[in-house]
């Protein structure tokens, strides 16, 4: 049975209005010059995140009874896209608040944990970093070696995590670890919320080509002790960590990356289009040359198709339909298409697209990460093929 795609006109109008508010915020609080400076200095603009929180957008994944505005995935993706047009130094921390924190707690936590964490998350006061991948563990997350051991009313965490984005400015790290040495794979994992200030937590920055201002890091846990109450989902969720990280939230994580990619690609196309109208060679604007015109046309097609795919997957996610195949297709198609669009924009701009004085150079560095993070393109292809086959 096909999903119901009936349009709620009131919801659509609210989405358009919110989009206008976010765009105004980007223009006034996130000017191009500031975004370039954040990138150059690898600076996390905390003050901008605080001002963004005042719009109420951190609560788009938080139920109203906990201080949010109710779960609205399409609106969340729209905010991610609009912020990404200007700077991932703001877009990614927004994801860390609304999705890593808000959506995770709303989907996975006990009632006590929701009351404890969600009000602050909705106000933008709490950010989560994901502590999932490890030095030797990437796509095969169920093989993590970090351990979580229960000791009375405490949990003791030992191990290390790699590419833990935003760990240095987050309040908590959401850690996936092995909680049972004897249980079978997928039945031996739990998740725990670890304060970044806890004794035994060591954060070591990793320098990257792009994604500046978001700071990825290695994190080690040396006999880190946290209360049992920080076990996500409570004691009933012991050894059920795999269920928690592979639910609807994982589908939406793929869409978050797709939305970032679409935002970057839209910005790159807009800059290339403006440049092509102004730059003259052989007596005419270069947009008049067929080779450039065709590049720009193909970029438009890619943006149009990516938006359709992302919006369709977003509607399924809003309906809380398990849509692993559709979200994997959206992530794969949008990130790979966006990468081509950005590289084509650089081609249109020629040497200027390679110069640090132009934003296109940043778009290129940032877009190259998109087919990798949130599950690589190879992983998405595996998922699409595996999950589409009839179950025997």
Short mmCIF file of C-alpha atoms in Angstrom, two decimals:
data_model
loop_
_atom_site.label_atom_id
_atom_site.label_comp_id
_atom_site.label_asym_id
_atom_site.label_seq_id
_atom_site.Cartn_x
_atom_site.Cartn_y
_atom_site.Cartn_z
CA UNK A 1 0.00 0.00 0.00
CA UNK A 2 1.39 3.39 -0.98
CA UNK A 3 1.91 6.06 1.69
CA UNK A 4 -0.71 8.81 1.89
CA UNK A 5 0.74 11.99 0.35
CA UNK A 6 -2.27 14.24 0.97
CA UNK A 7 -1.10 17.82 1.44
CA UNK A 8 -2.03 19.63 4.66
CA UNK A 9 -2.41 23.20 3.40
CA UNK A 10 -2.08 24.70 6.88
CA UNK A 11 1.13 22.81 7.51
CA UNK A 12 2.51 23.90 4.14
CA UNK A 13 1.78 27.55 4.87
CA UNK A 14 3.44 27.28 8.29
CA UNK A 15 6.49 25.72 6.64
CA UNK A 16 6.72 28.57 4.14
CA UNK A 17 6.45 31.12 6.93
CA UNK A 18 9.14 29.40 9.00
CA UNK A 19 11.40 29.22 5.96
CA UNK A 20 11.10 32.98 5.52
CA UNK A 21 12.04 33.53 9.18
CA UNK A 22 15.12 31.30 8.89
CA UNK A 23 16.22 32.96 5.65
CA UNK A 24 15.99 36.37 7.31
CA UNK A 25 18.06 35.03 10.20
CA UNK A 26 20.72 33.80 7.79
CA UNK A 27 20.88 37.14 5.99
CA UNK A 28 21.15 39.26 9.13
CA UNK A 29 22.99 37.05 11.65
CA UNK A 30 25.07 34.89 9.31
CA UNK A 31 26.50 37.21 6.64
CA UNK A 32 28.93 35.77 4.08
CA UNK A 33 31.87 37.54 5.65
CA UNK A 34 31.17 35.98 9.04
CA UNK A 35 30.75 32.51 7.55
CA UNK A 36 34.08 32.85 5.76
CA UNK A 37 35.77 33.93 8.98
CA UNK A 38 34.33 30.98 10.93
CA UNK A 39 35.72 28.67 8.27
CA UNK A 40 39.11 30.36 8.21
CA UNK A 41 39.47 30.28 12.00
CA UNK A 42 37.77 26.90 12.51
CA UNK A 43 35.50 28.79 14.90
CA UNK A 44 32.32 27.48 16.52
CA UNK A 45 29.94 30.49 16.67
CA UNK A 46 28.19 29.71 19.96
CA UNK A 47 26.51 33.12 20.09
CA UNK A 48 24.84 32.46 16.74
CA UNK A 49 23.53 29.10 17.96
CA UNK A 50 22.07 30.82 21.00
CA UNK A 51 20.32 33.40 18.81
CA UNK A 52 19.08 30.64 16.50
CA UNK A 53 17.59 28.84 19.51
CA UNK A 54 15.53 31.94 20.28
CA UNK A 55 13.55 31.26 17.08
CA UNK A 56 12.25 28.05 18.64
CA UNK A 57 13.64 25.82 15.89
CA UNK A 58 15.53 23.57 18.31
CA UNK A 59 12.15 22.30 19.46
CA UNK A 60 10.98 21.03 16.06
CA UNK A 61 11.74 17.46 17.15
CA UNK A 62 10.50 17.85 20.73
CA UNK A 63 6.89 17.11 21.80
CA UNK A 64 4.91 20.08 23.07
CA UNK A 65 4.55 18.65 26.57
CA UNK A 66 8.33 18.94 27.01
CA UNK A 67 8.65 22.50 25.72
CA UNK A 68 8.96 21.87 21.99
CA UNK A 69 6.66 22.65 19.09
CA UNK A 70 5.95 19.04 18.17
CA UNK A 71 7.70 16.61 15.87
CA UNK A 72 8.10 18.12 12.38
CA UNK A 73 10.81 16.43 10.33
CA UNK A 74 10.20 18.36 7.10
CA UNK A 75 10.55 21.65 8.98
CA UNK A 76 13.73 20.39 10.65
CA UNK A 77 15.20 19.42 7.28
CA UNK A 78 14.24 22.82 5.86
CA UNK A 79 16.12 24.60 8.66
CA UNK A 80 19.17 22.40 8.06
CA UNK A 81 19.08 23.17 4.35
CA UNK A 82 18.75 26.94 4.78
CA UNK A 83 21.56 27.10 7.36
CA UNK A 84 23.80 24.92 5.18
CA UNK A 85 23.51 27.36 2.30
CA UNK A 86 25.60 29.72 4.39
CA UNK A 87 27.62 27.73 6.96
CA UNK A 88 27.94 24.20 8.33
CA UNK A 89 29.47 25.78 11.44
CA UNK A 90 25.86 26.60 12.36
CA UNK A 91 23.97 23.85 10.53
CA UNK A 92 25.78 20.96 12.19
CA UNK A 93 25.42 22.25 15.78
CA UNK A 94 21.74 22.77 14.98
CA UNK A 95 21.55 19.08 14.05
CA UNK A 96 23.36 18.20 17.28
CA UNK A 97 20.66 19.99 19.25
CA UNK A 98 17.49 19.18 17.34
CA UNK A 99 18.31 15.70 16.04
CA UNK A 100 21.19 14.11 17.95
CA UNK A 101 19.73 15.38 21.21
CA UNK A 102 16.05 16.19 20.67
CA UNK A 103 15.03 13.38 18.37
CA UNK A 104 17.14 10.77 20.15
CA UNK A 105 15.72 11.56 23.57
CA UNK A 106 12.16 11.88 22.28
CA UNK A 107 12.39 8.51 20.51
CA UNK A 108 14.49 6.47 22.93
CA UNK A 109 14.43 7.87 26.48
CA UNK A 110 12.41 6.96 29.53
CA UNK A 111 9.78 9.37 30.80
CA UNK A 112 12.15 10.55 33.54
CA UNK A 113 14.93 11.16 31.02
CA UNK A 114 12.60 13.09 28.73
CA UNK A 115 11.56 15.37 31.58
CA UNK A 116 15.20 15.82 32.57
CA UNK A 117 16.69 16.60 29.15
CA UNK A 118 14.06 17.69 26.61
CA UNK A 119 13.12 21.12 28.03
CA UNK A 120 16.75 22.29 27.87
CA UNK A 121 17.16 20.74 24.42
CA UNK A 122 14.11 22.59 23.14
CA UNK A 123 15.64 25.85 24.37
CA UNK A 124 18.95 25.13 22.66
CA UNK A 125 20.80 24.71 25.95
CA UNK A 126 21.86 21.09 25.38
CA UNK A 127 23.81 19.55 22.49
CA UNK A 128 24.65 15.87 21.98
CA UNK A 129 27.60 14.49 20.01
CA UNK A 130 27.44 10.96 18.63
CA UNK A 131 30.06 8.54 19.97
CA UNK A 132 29.53 5.63 17.62
CA UNK A 133 32.46 5.02 15.25
CA UNK A 134 35.86 3.89 16.53
CA UNK A 135 39.43 3.80 15.19
CA UNK A 136 38.83 0.32 13.74
CA UNK A 137 35.04 0.45 13.40
CA UNK A 138 33.20 2.44 10.74
CA UNK A 139 30.21 0.94 8.93
CA UNK A 140 30.08 -2.19 11.10
CA UNK A 141 28.89 -0.36 14.21
CA UNK A 142 27.65 -3.54 15.89
CA UNK A 143 31.30 -4.59 16.33
CA UNK A 144 32.28 -1.66 18.57
CA UNK A 145 34.83 -2.46 21.27
CA UNK A 146 34.03 0.28 23.79
CA UNK A 147 32.61 -1.37 26.91
CA UNK A 148 29.79 -0.37 29.23
CA UNK A 149 29.81 -2.20 32.56
CA UNK A 150 27.20 -1.90 35.28
CA UNK A 151 28.53 -1.36 38.81
CA UNK A 152 25.64 -0.98 41.23
CA UNK A 153 23.91 2.30 40.45
CA UNK A 154 26.69 3.38 38.09
CA UNK A 155 27.93 2.59 34.61
CA UNK A 156 31.66 2.43 33.80
CA UNK A 157 32.73 3.21 30.23
CA UNK A 158 36.09 2.30 28.71
CA UNK A 159 37.19 2.63 25.10
CA UNK A 160 37.64 5.16 22.35
CA UNK A 161 35.58 6.86 19.67
CA UNK A 162 36.70 8.48 16.42
CA UNK A 163 35.20 11.32 14.35
CA UNK A 164 33.08 12.46 17.27
CA UNK A 165 31.90 15.72 15.75
CA UNK A 166 31.37 18.60 18.15
CA UNK A 167 32.55 16.69 21.20
CA UNK A 168 34.52 19.66 22.49
CA UNK A 169 31.53 21.99 22.63
CA UNK A 170 28.76 19.46 23.33
CA UNK A 171 27.21 18.84 26.72
CA UNK A 172 26.92 15.08 26.29
CA UNK A 173 28.25 12.29 24.09
CA UNK A 174 25.75 9.60 23.14
CA UNK A 175 27.95 6.49 23.37
CA UNK A 176 27.35 3.08 21.81
CA UNK A 177 29.18 0.32 23.66
CA UNK A 178 29.35 -3.40 24.26
CA UNK A 179 27.45 -4.23 27.44
CA UNK A 180 27.56 -8.04 27.34
CA UNK A 181 30.68 -10.01 26.45
CA UNK A 182 28.77 -13.27 25.92
CA UNK A 183 25.59 -12.23 24.15
CA UNK A 184 25.36 -12.57 20.35
CA UNK A 185 26.07 -9.67 18.01
CA UNK A 186 23.34 -7.01 17.93
CA UNK A 187 22.05 -8.27 21.30
CA UNK A 188 25.11 -7.16 23.27
CA UNK A 189 25.02 -3.38 22.91
CA UNK A 190 23.72 -0.49 25.01
CA UNK A 191 23.78 3.28 24.70
CA UNK A 192 24.67 5.73 27.44
CA UNK A 193 24.66 9.52 27.72
CA UNK A 194 28.08 10.68 28.97
CA UNK A 195 28.74 14.28 30.10
CA UNK A 196 31.75 15.70 28.27
CA UNK A 197 32.99 17.05 31.61
CA UNK A 198 33.03 13.63 33.29
CA UNK A 199 36.30 12.49 34.85
CA UNK A 200 38.17 10.22 32.45
CA UNK A 201 36.85 11.77 29.24
CA UNK A 202 39.68 12.99 26.99
CA UNK A 203 38.96 14.84 23.74
CA UNK A 204 41.64 15.17 21.05
CA UNK A 205 40.90 17.32 17.96
CA UNK A 206 41.22 15.89 14.45
CA UNK A 207 42.13 18.37 11.73
CA UNK A 208 39.99 17.98 8.59
CA UNK A 209 39.84 19.44 5.10
CA UNK A 210 36.37 20.93 5.55
CA UNK A 211 33.49 21.10 8.03
CA UNK A 212 35.33 23.88 9.83
CA UNK A 213 33.81 25.26 13.00
CA UNK A 214 32.22 21.92 13.85
CA UNK A 215 35.38 20.29 15.26
CA UNK A 216 35.61 16.53 15.00
CA UNK A 217 37.68 14.62 17.54
CA UNK A 218 38.95 11.40 19.02
CA UNK A 219 37.41 10.72 22.42
CA UNK A 220 38.77 8.26 24.96
CA UNK A 221 36.91 6.97 28.00
CA UNK A 222 39.13 5.83 30.86
CA UNK A 223 37.00 4.30 33.61
CA UNK A 224 34.38 6.99 33.10
CA UNK A 225 31.65 6.60 35.69
CA UNK A 226 28.12 7.92 35.12
CA UNK A 227 24.82 7.28 36.93
CA UNK A 228 22.73 4.30 35.85
CA UNK A 229 20.03 6.85 35.07
CA UNK A 230 22.09 7.92 32.03
CA UNK A 231 21.50 4.55 30.35
CA UNK A 232 19.35 5.55 27.38
CA UNK A 233 15.95 3.94 27.70
CA UNK A 234 16.57 2.87 31.29
CA UNK A 235 17.45 -0.58 32.59
CA UNK A 236 14.82 -2.11 30.29
CA UNK A 237 17.02 -1.05 27.36
CA UNK A 238 20.11 -2.92 28.60
CA UNK A 239 21.57 -4.84 25.62
CA UNK A 240 18.99 -3.20 23.34
CA UNK A 241 21.26 -0.44 22.05
CA UNK A 242 21.15 -1.70 18.49
CA UNK A 243 17.37 -1.24 18.43
CA UNK A 244 17.74 2.33 19.68
CA UNK A 245 20.24 3.49 17.07
CA UNK A 246 18.64 1.73 14.10
CA UNK A 247 15.09 2.98 14.57
CA UNK A 248 13.41 5.89 12.82
CA UNK A 249 16.19 8.19 14.06
CA UNK A 250 18.77 6.47 11.84
CA UNK A 251 16.53 6.96 8.81
CA UNK A 252 16.34 10.66 9.60
CA UNK A 253 20.09 11.01 10.15
CA UNK A 254 20.53 10.14 6.48
CA UNK A 255 18.09 12.88 5.55
CA UNK A 256 19.96 15.40 7.70
CA UNK A 257 23.09 14.84 5.59
CA UNK A 258 21.03 15.00 2.39
CA UNK A 259 19.57 18.34 3.51
CA UNK A 260 23.05 19.74 4.22
CA UNK A 261 24.20 18.58 0.79
CA UNK A 262 21.24 20.18 -0.95
CA UNK A 263 21.86 23.47 0.85
CA UNK A 264 25.54 23.53 -0.13
CA UNK A 265 24.69 22.66 -3.75
CA UNK A 266 22.04 25.39 -3.95
CA UNK A 267 24.53 27.96 -2.69
CA UNK A 268 27.16 26.78 -5.18
CA UNK A 269 24.71 26.95 -8.09
CA UNK A 270 23.54 30.45 -7.11
CA UNK A 271 27.13 31.70 -6.96
CA UNK A 272 28.05 30.05 -10.28
CA UNK A 273 24.96 31.49 -11.97
CA UNK A 274 25.71 35.01 -10.75
CA UNK A 275 29.37 34.70 -11.74
CA UNK A 276 28.50 33.39 -15.21
CA UNK A 277 26.27 36.40 -15.87
CA UNK A 278 28.98 38.86 -14.83
CA UNK A 279 32.13 37.22 -16.22
CA UNK A 280 32.79 38.06 -19.87
CA UNK A 281 35.04 36.20 -22.29
CA UNK A 282 35.25 36.67 -26.04
CA UNK A 283 32.91 39.63 -25.80
CA UNK A 284 29.93 37.97 -24.07
CA UNK A 285 28.96 36.75 -20.61
CA UNK A 286 30.17 33.18 -20.21
CA UNK A 287 26.60 31.99 -19.55
CA UNK A 288 26.09 32.58 -23.29
CA UNK A 289 28.64 29.90 -24.12
CA UNK A 290 26.90 26.59 -24.65
CA UNK A 291 29.34 24.57 -22.56
CA UNK A 292 28.61 26.76 -19.51
CA UNK A 293 24.87 26.97 -20.21
CA UNK A 294 24.64 23.18 -20.33
CA UNK A 295 26.51 22.83 -17.04
CA UNK A 296 24.14 25.28 -15.39
CA UNK A 297 21.11 23.48 -16.85
CA UNK A 298 22.33 20.12 -15.55
CA UNK A 299 22.89 21.66 -12.15
CA UNK A 300 19.29 22.88 -12.10
CA UNK A 301 18.03 19.40 -12.98
CA UNK A 302 20.10 17.89 -10.20
CA UNK A 303 18.75 20.35 -7.65
CA UNK A 304 15.16 19.76 -8.76
CA UNK A 305 15.47 15.98 -8.58
CA UNK A 306 17.28 16.07 -5.24
CA UNK A 307 14.56 18.25 -3.73
CA UNK A 308 11.82 15.87 -4.89
CA UNK A 309 13.61 12.85 -3.47
CA UNK A 310 14.36 14.56 -0.15
CA UNK A 311 10.84 15.94 0.27
CA UNK A 312 9.28 12.56 -0.43
CA UNK A 313 11.51 10.82 2.10
CA UNK A 314 10.83 13.61 4.59
CA UNK A 315 7.07 13.04 4.31
CA UNK A 316 7.53 9.35 5.02
CA UNK A 317 9.66 10.20 8.03
CA UNK A 318 7.02 12.65 9.29
CA UNK A 319 4.44 9.87 9.00
CA UNK A 320 6.81 7.70 11.10
CA UNK A 321 6.80 5.05 8.40
CA UNK A 322 9.84 2.78 8.40
CA UNK A 323 11.50 3.96 5.24
CA UNK A 324 15.05 2.67 5.28
CA UNK A 325 15.18 2.06 1.54
CA UNK A 326 13.73 5.46 0.66
CA UNK A 327 15.98 7.38 3.08
CA UNK A 328 19.04 5.48 1.85
CA UNK A 329 18.11 6.36 -1.73
CA UNK A 330 17.60 9.99 -0.75
CA UNK A 331 20.94 10.13 1.03
CA UNK A 332 22.80 8.39 -1.80
CA UNK A 333 21.22 10.35 -4.65
CA UNK A 334 21.29 13.78 -3.02
CA UNK A 335 24.85 13.66 -1.69
CA UNK A 336 26.33 12.29 -4.91
CA UNK A 337 24.32 14.71 -7.06
CA UNK A 338 25.23 17.64 -4.83
CA UNK A 339 28.90 16.75 -5.07
CA UNK A 340 28.71 16.87 -8.87
CA UNK A 341 26.81 20.19 -8.76
CA UNK A 342 29.42 21.81 -6.51
CA UNK A 343 32.33 20.56 -8.61
CA UNK A 344 30.56 21.80 -11.73
CA UNK A 345 30.07 25.18 -10.06
CA UNK A 346 33.79 25.28 -9.46
CA UNK A 347 34.33 24.53 -13.15
CA UNK A 348 32.06 27.42 -14.13
CA UNK A 349 34.00 29.78 -11.86
CA UNK A 350 37.37 28.53 -13.08
CA UNK A 351 40.35 29.72 -11.06
CA UNK A 352 38.07 31.85 -8.89
CA UNK A 353 36.33 28.70 -7.72
CA UNK A 354 39.68 27.51 -6.39
CA UNK A 355 40.55 30.74 -4.58
CA UNK A 356 39.90 31.09 -0.86
CA UNK A 357 38.46 34.57 -1.39
CA UNK A 358 35.39 32.91 -2.93
CA UNK A 359 32.90 30.73 -1.07
CA UNK A 360 32.98 28.06 -3.77
CA UNK A 361 36.31 26.79 -2.44
CA UNK A 362 34.63 26.14 0.93
CA UNK A 363 31.65 24.47 -0.72
CA UNK A 364 34.02 22.02 -2.41
CA UNK A 365 35.78 21.12 0.83
CA UNK A 366 32.51 20.66 2.66
CA UNK A 367 30.63 18.70 -0.01
CA UNK A 368 33.35 16.07 -0.28
CA UNK A 369 32.45 14.85 3.20
CA UNK A 370 28.74 14.42 2.50
CA UNK A 371 28.85 11.07 0.65
CA UNK A 372 30.97 9.74 3.54
CA UNK A 373 29.30 10.91 6.74
CA UNK A 374 26.01 9.48 8.00
CA UNK A 375 26.74 6.19 6.24
CA UNK A 376 28.88 6.15 3.11
CA UNK A 377 27.48 5.81 -0.40
CA UNK A 378 28.69 2.20 -0.45
CA UNK A 379 26.76 1.48 2.76
CA UNK A 380 23.62 3.09 1.29
CA UNK A 381 23.89 0.95 -1.84
CA UNK A 382 24.27 -2.14 0.34
CA UNK A 383 21.20 -1.14 2.34
CA UNK A 384 19.08 -0.40 -0.72
CA UNK A 385 19.87 -3.77 -2.28
CA UNK A 386 19.56 -5.80 0.93
CA UNK A 387 16.39 -4.16 2.24
CA UNK A 388 14.64 -4.26 -1.14
CA UNK A 389 14.95 -8.03 -1.57
CA UNK A 390 12.01 -10.23 -0.59
CA UNK A 391 12.50 -11.72 2.84
CA UNK A 392 12.74 -15.49 2.89
#
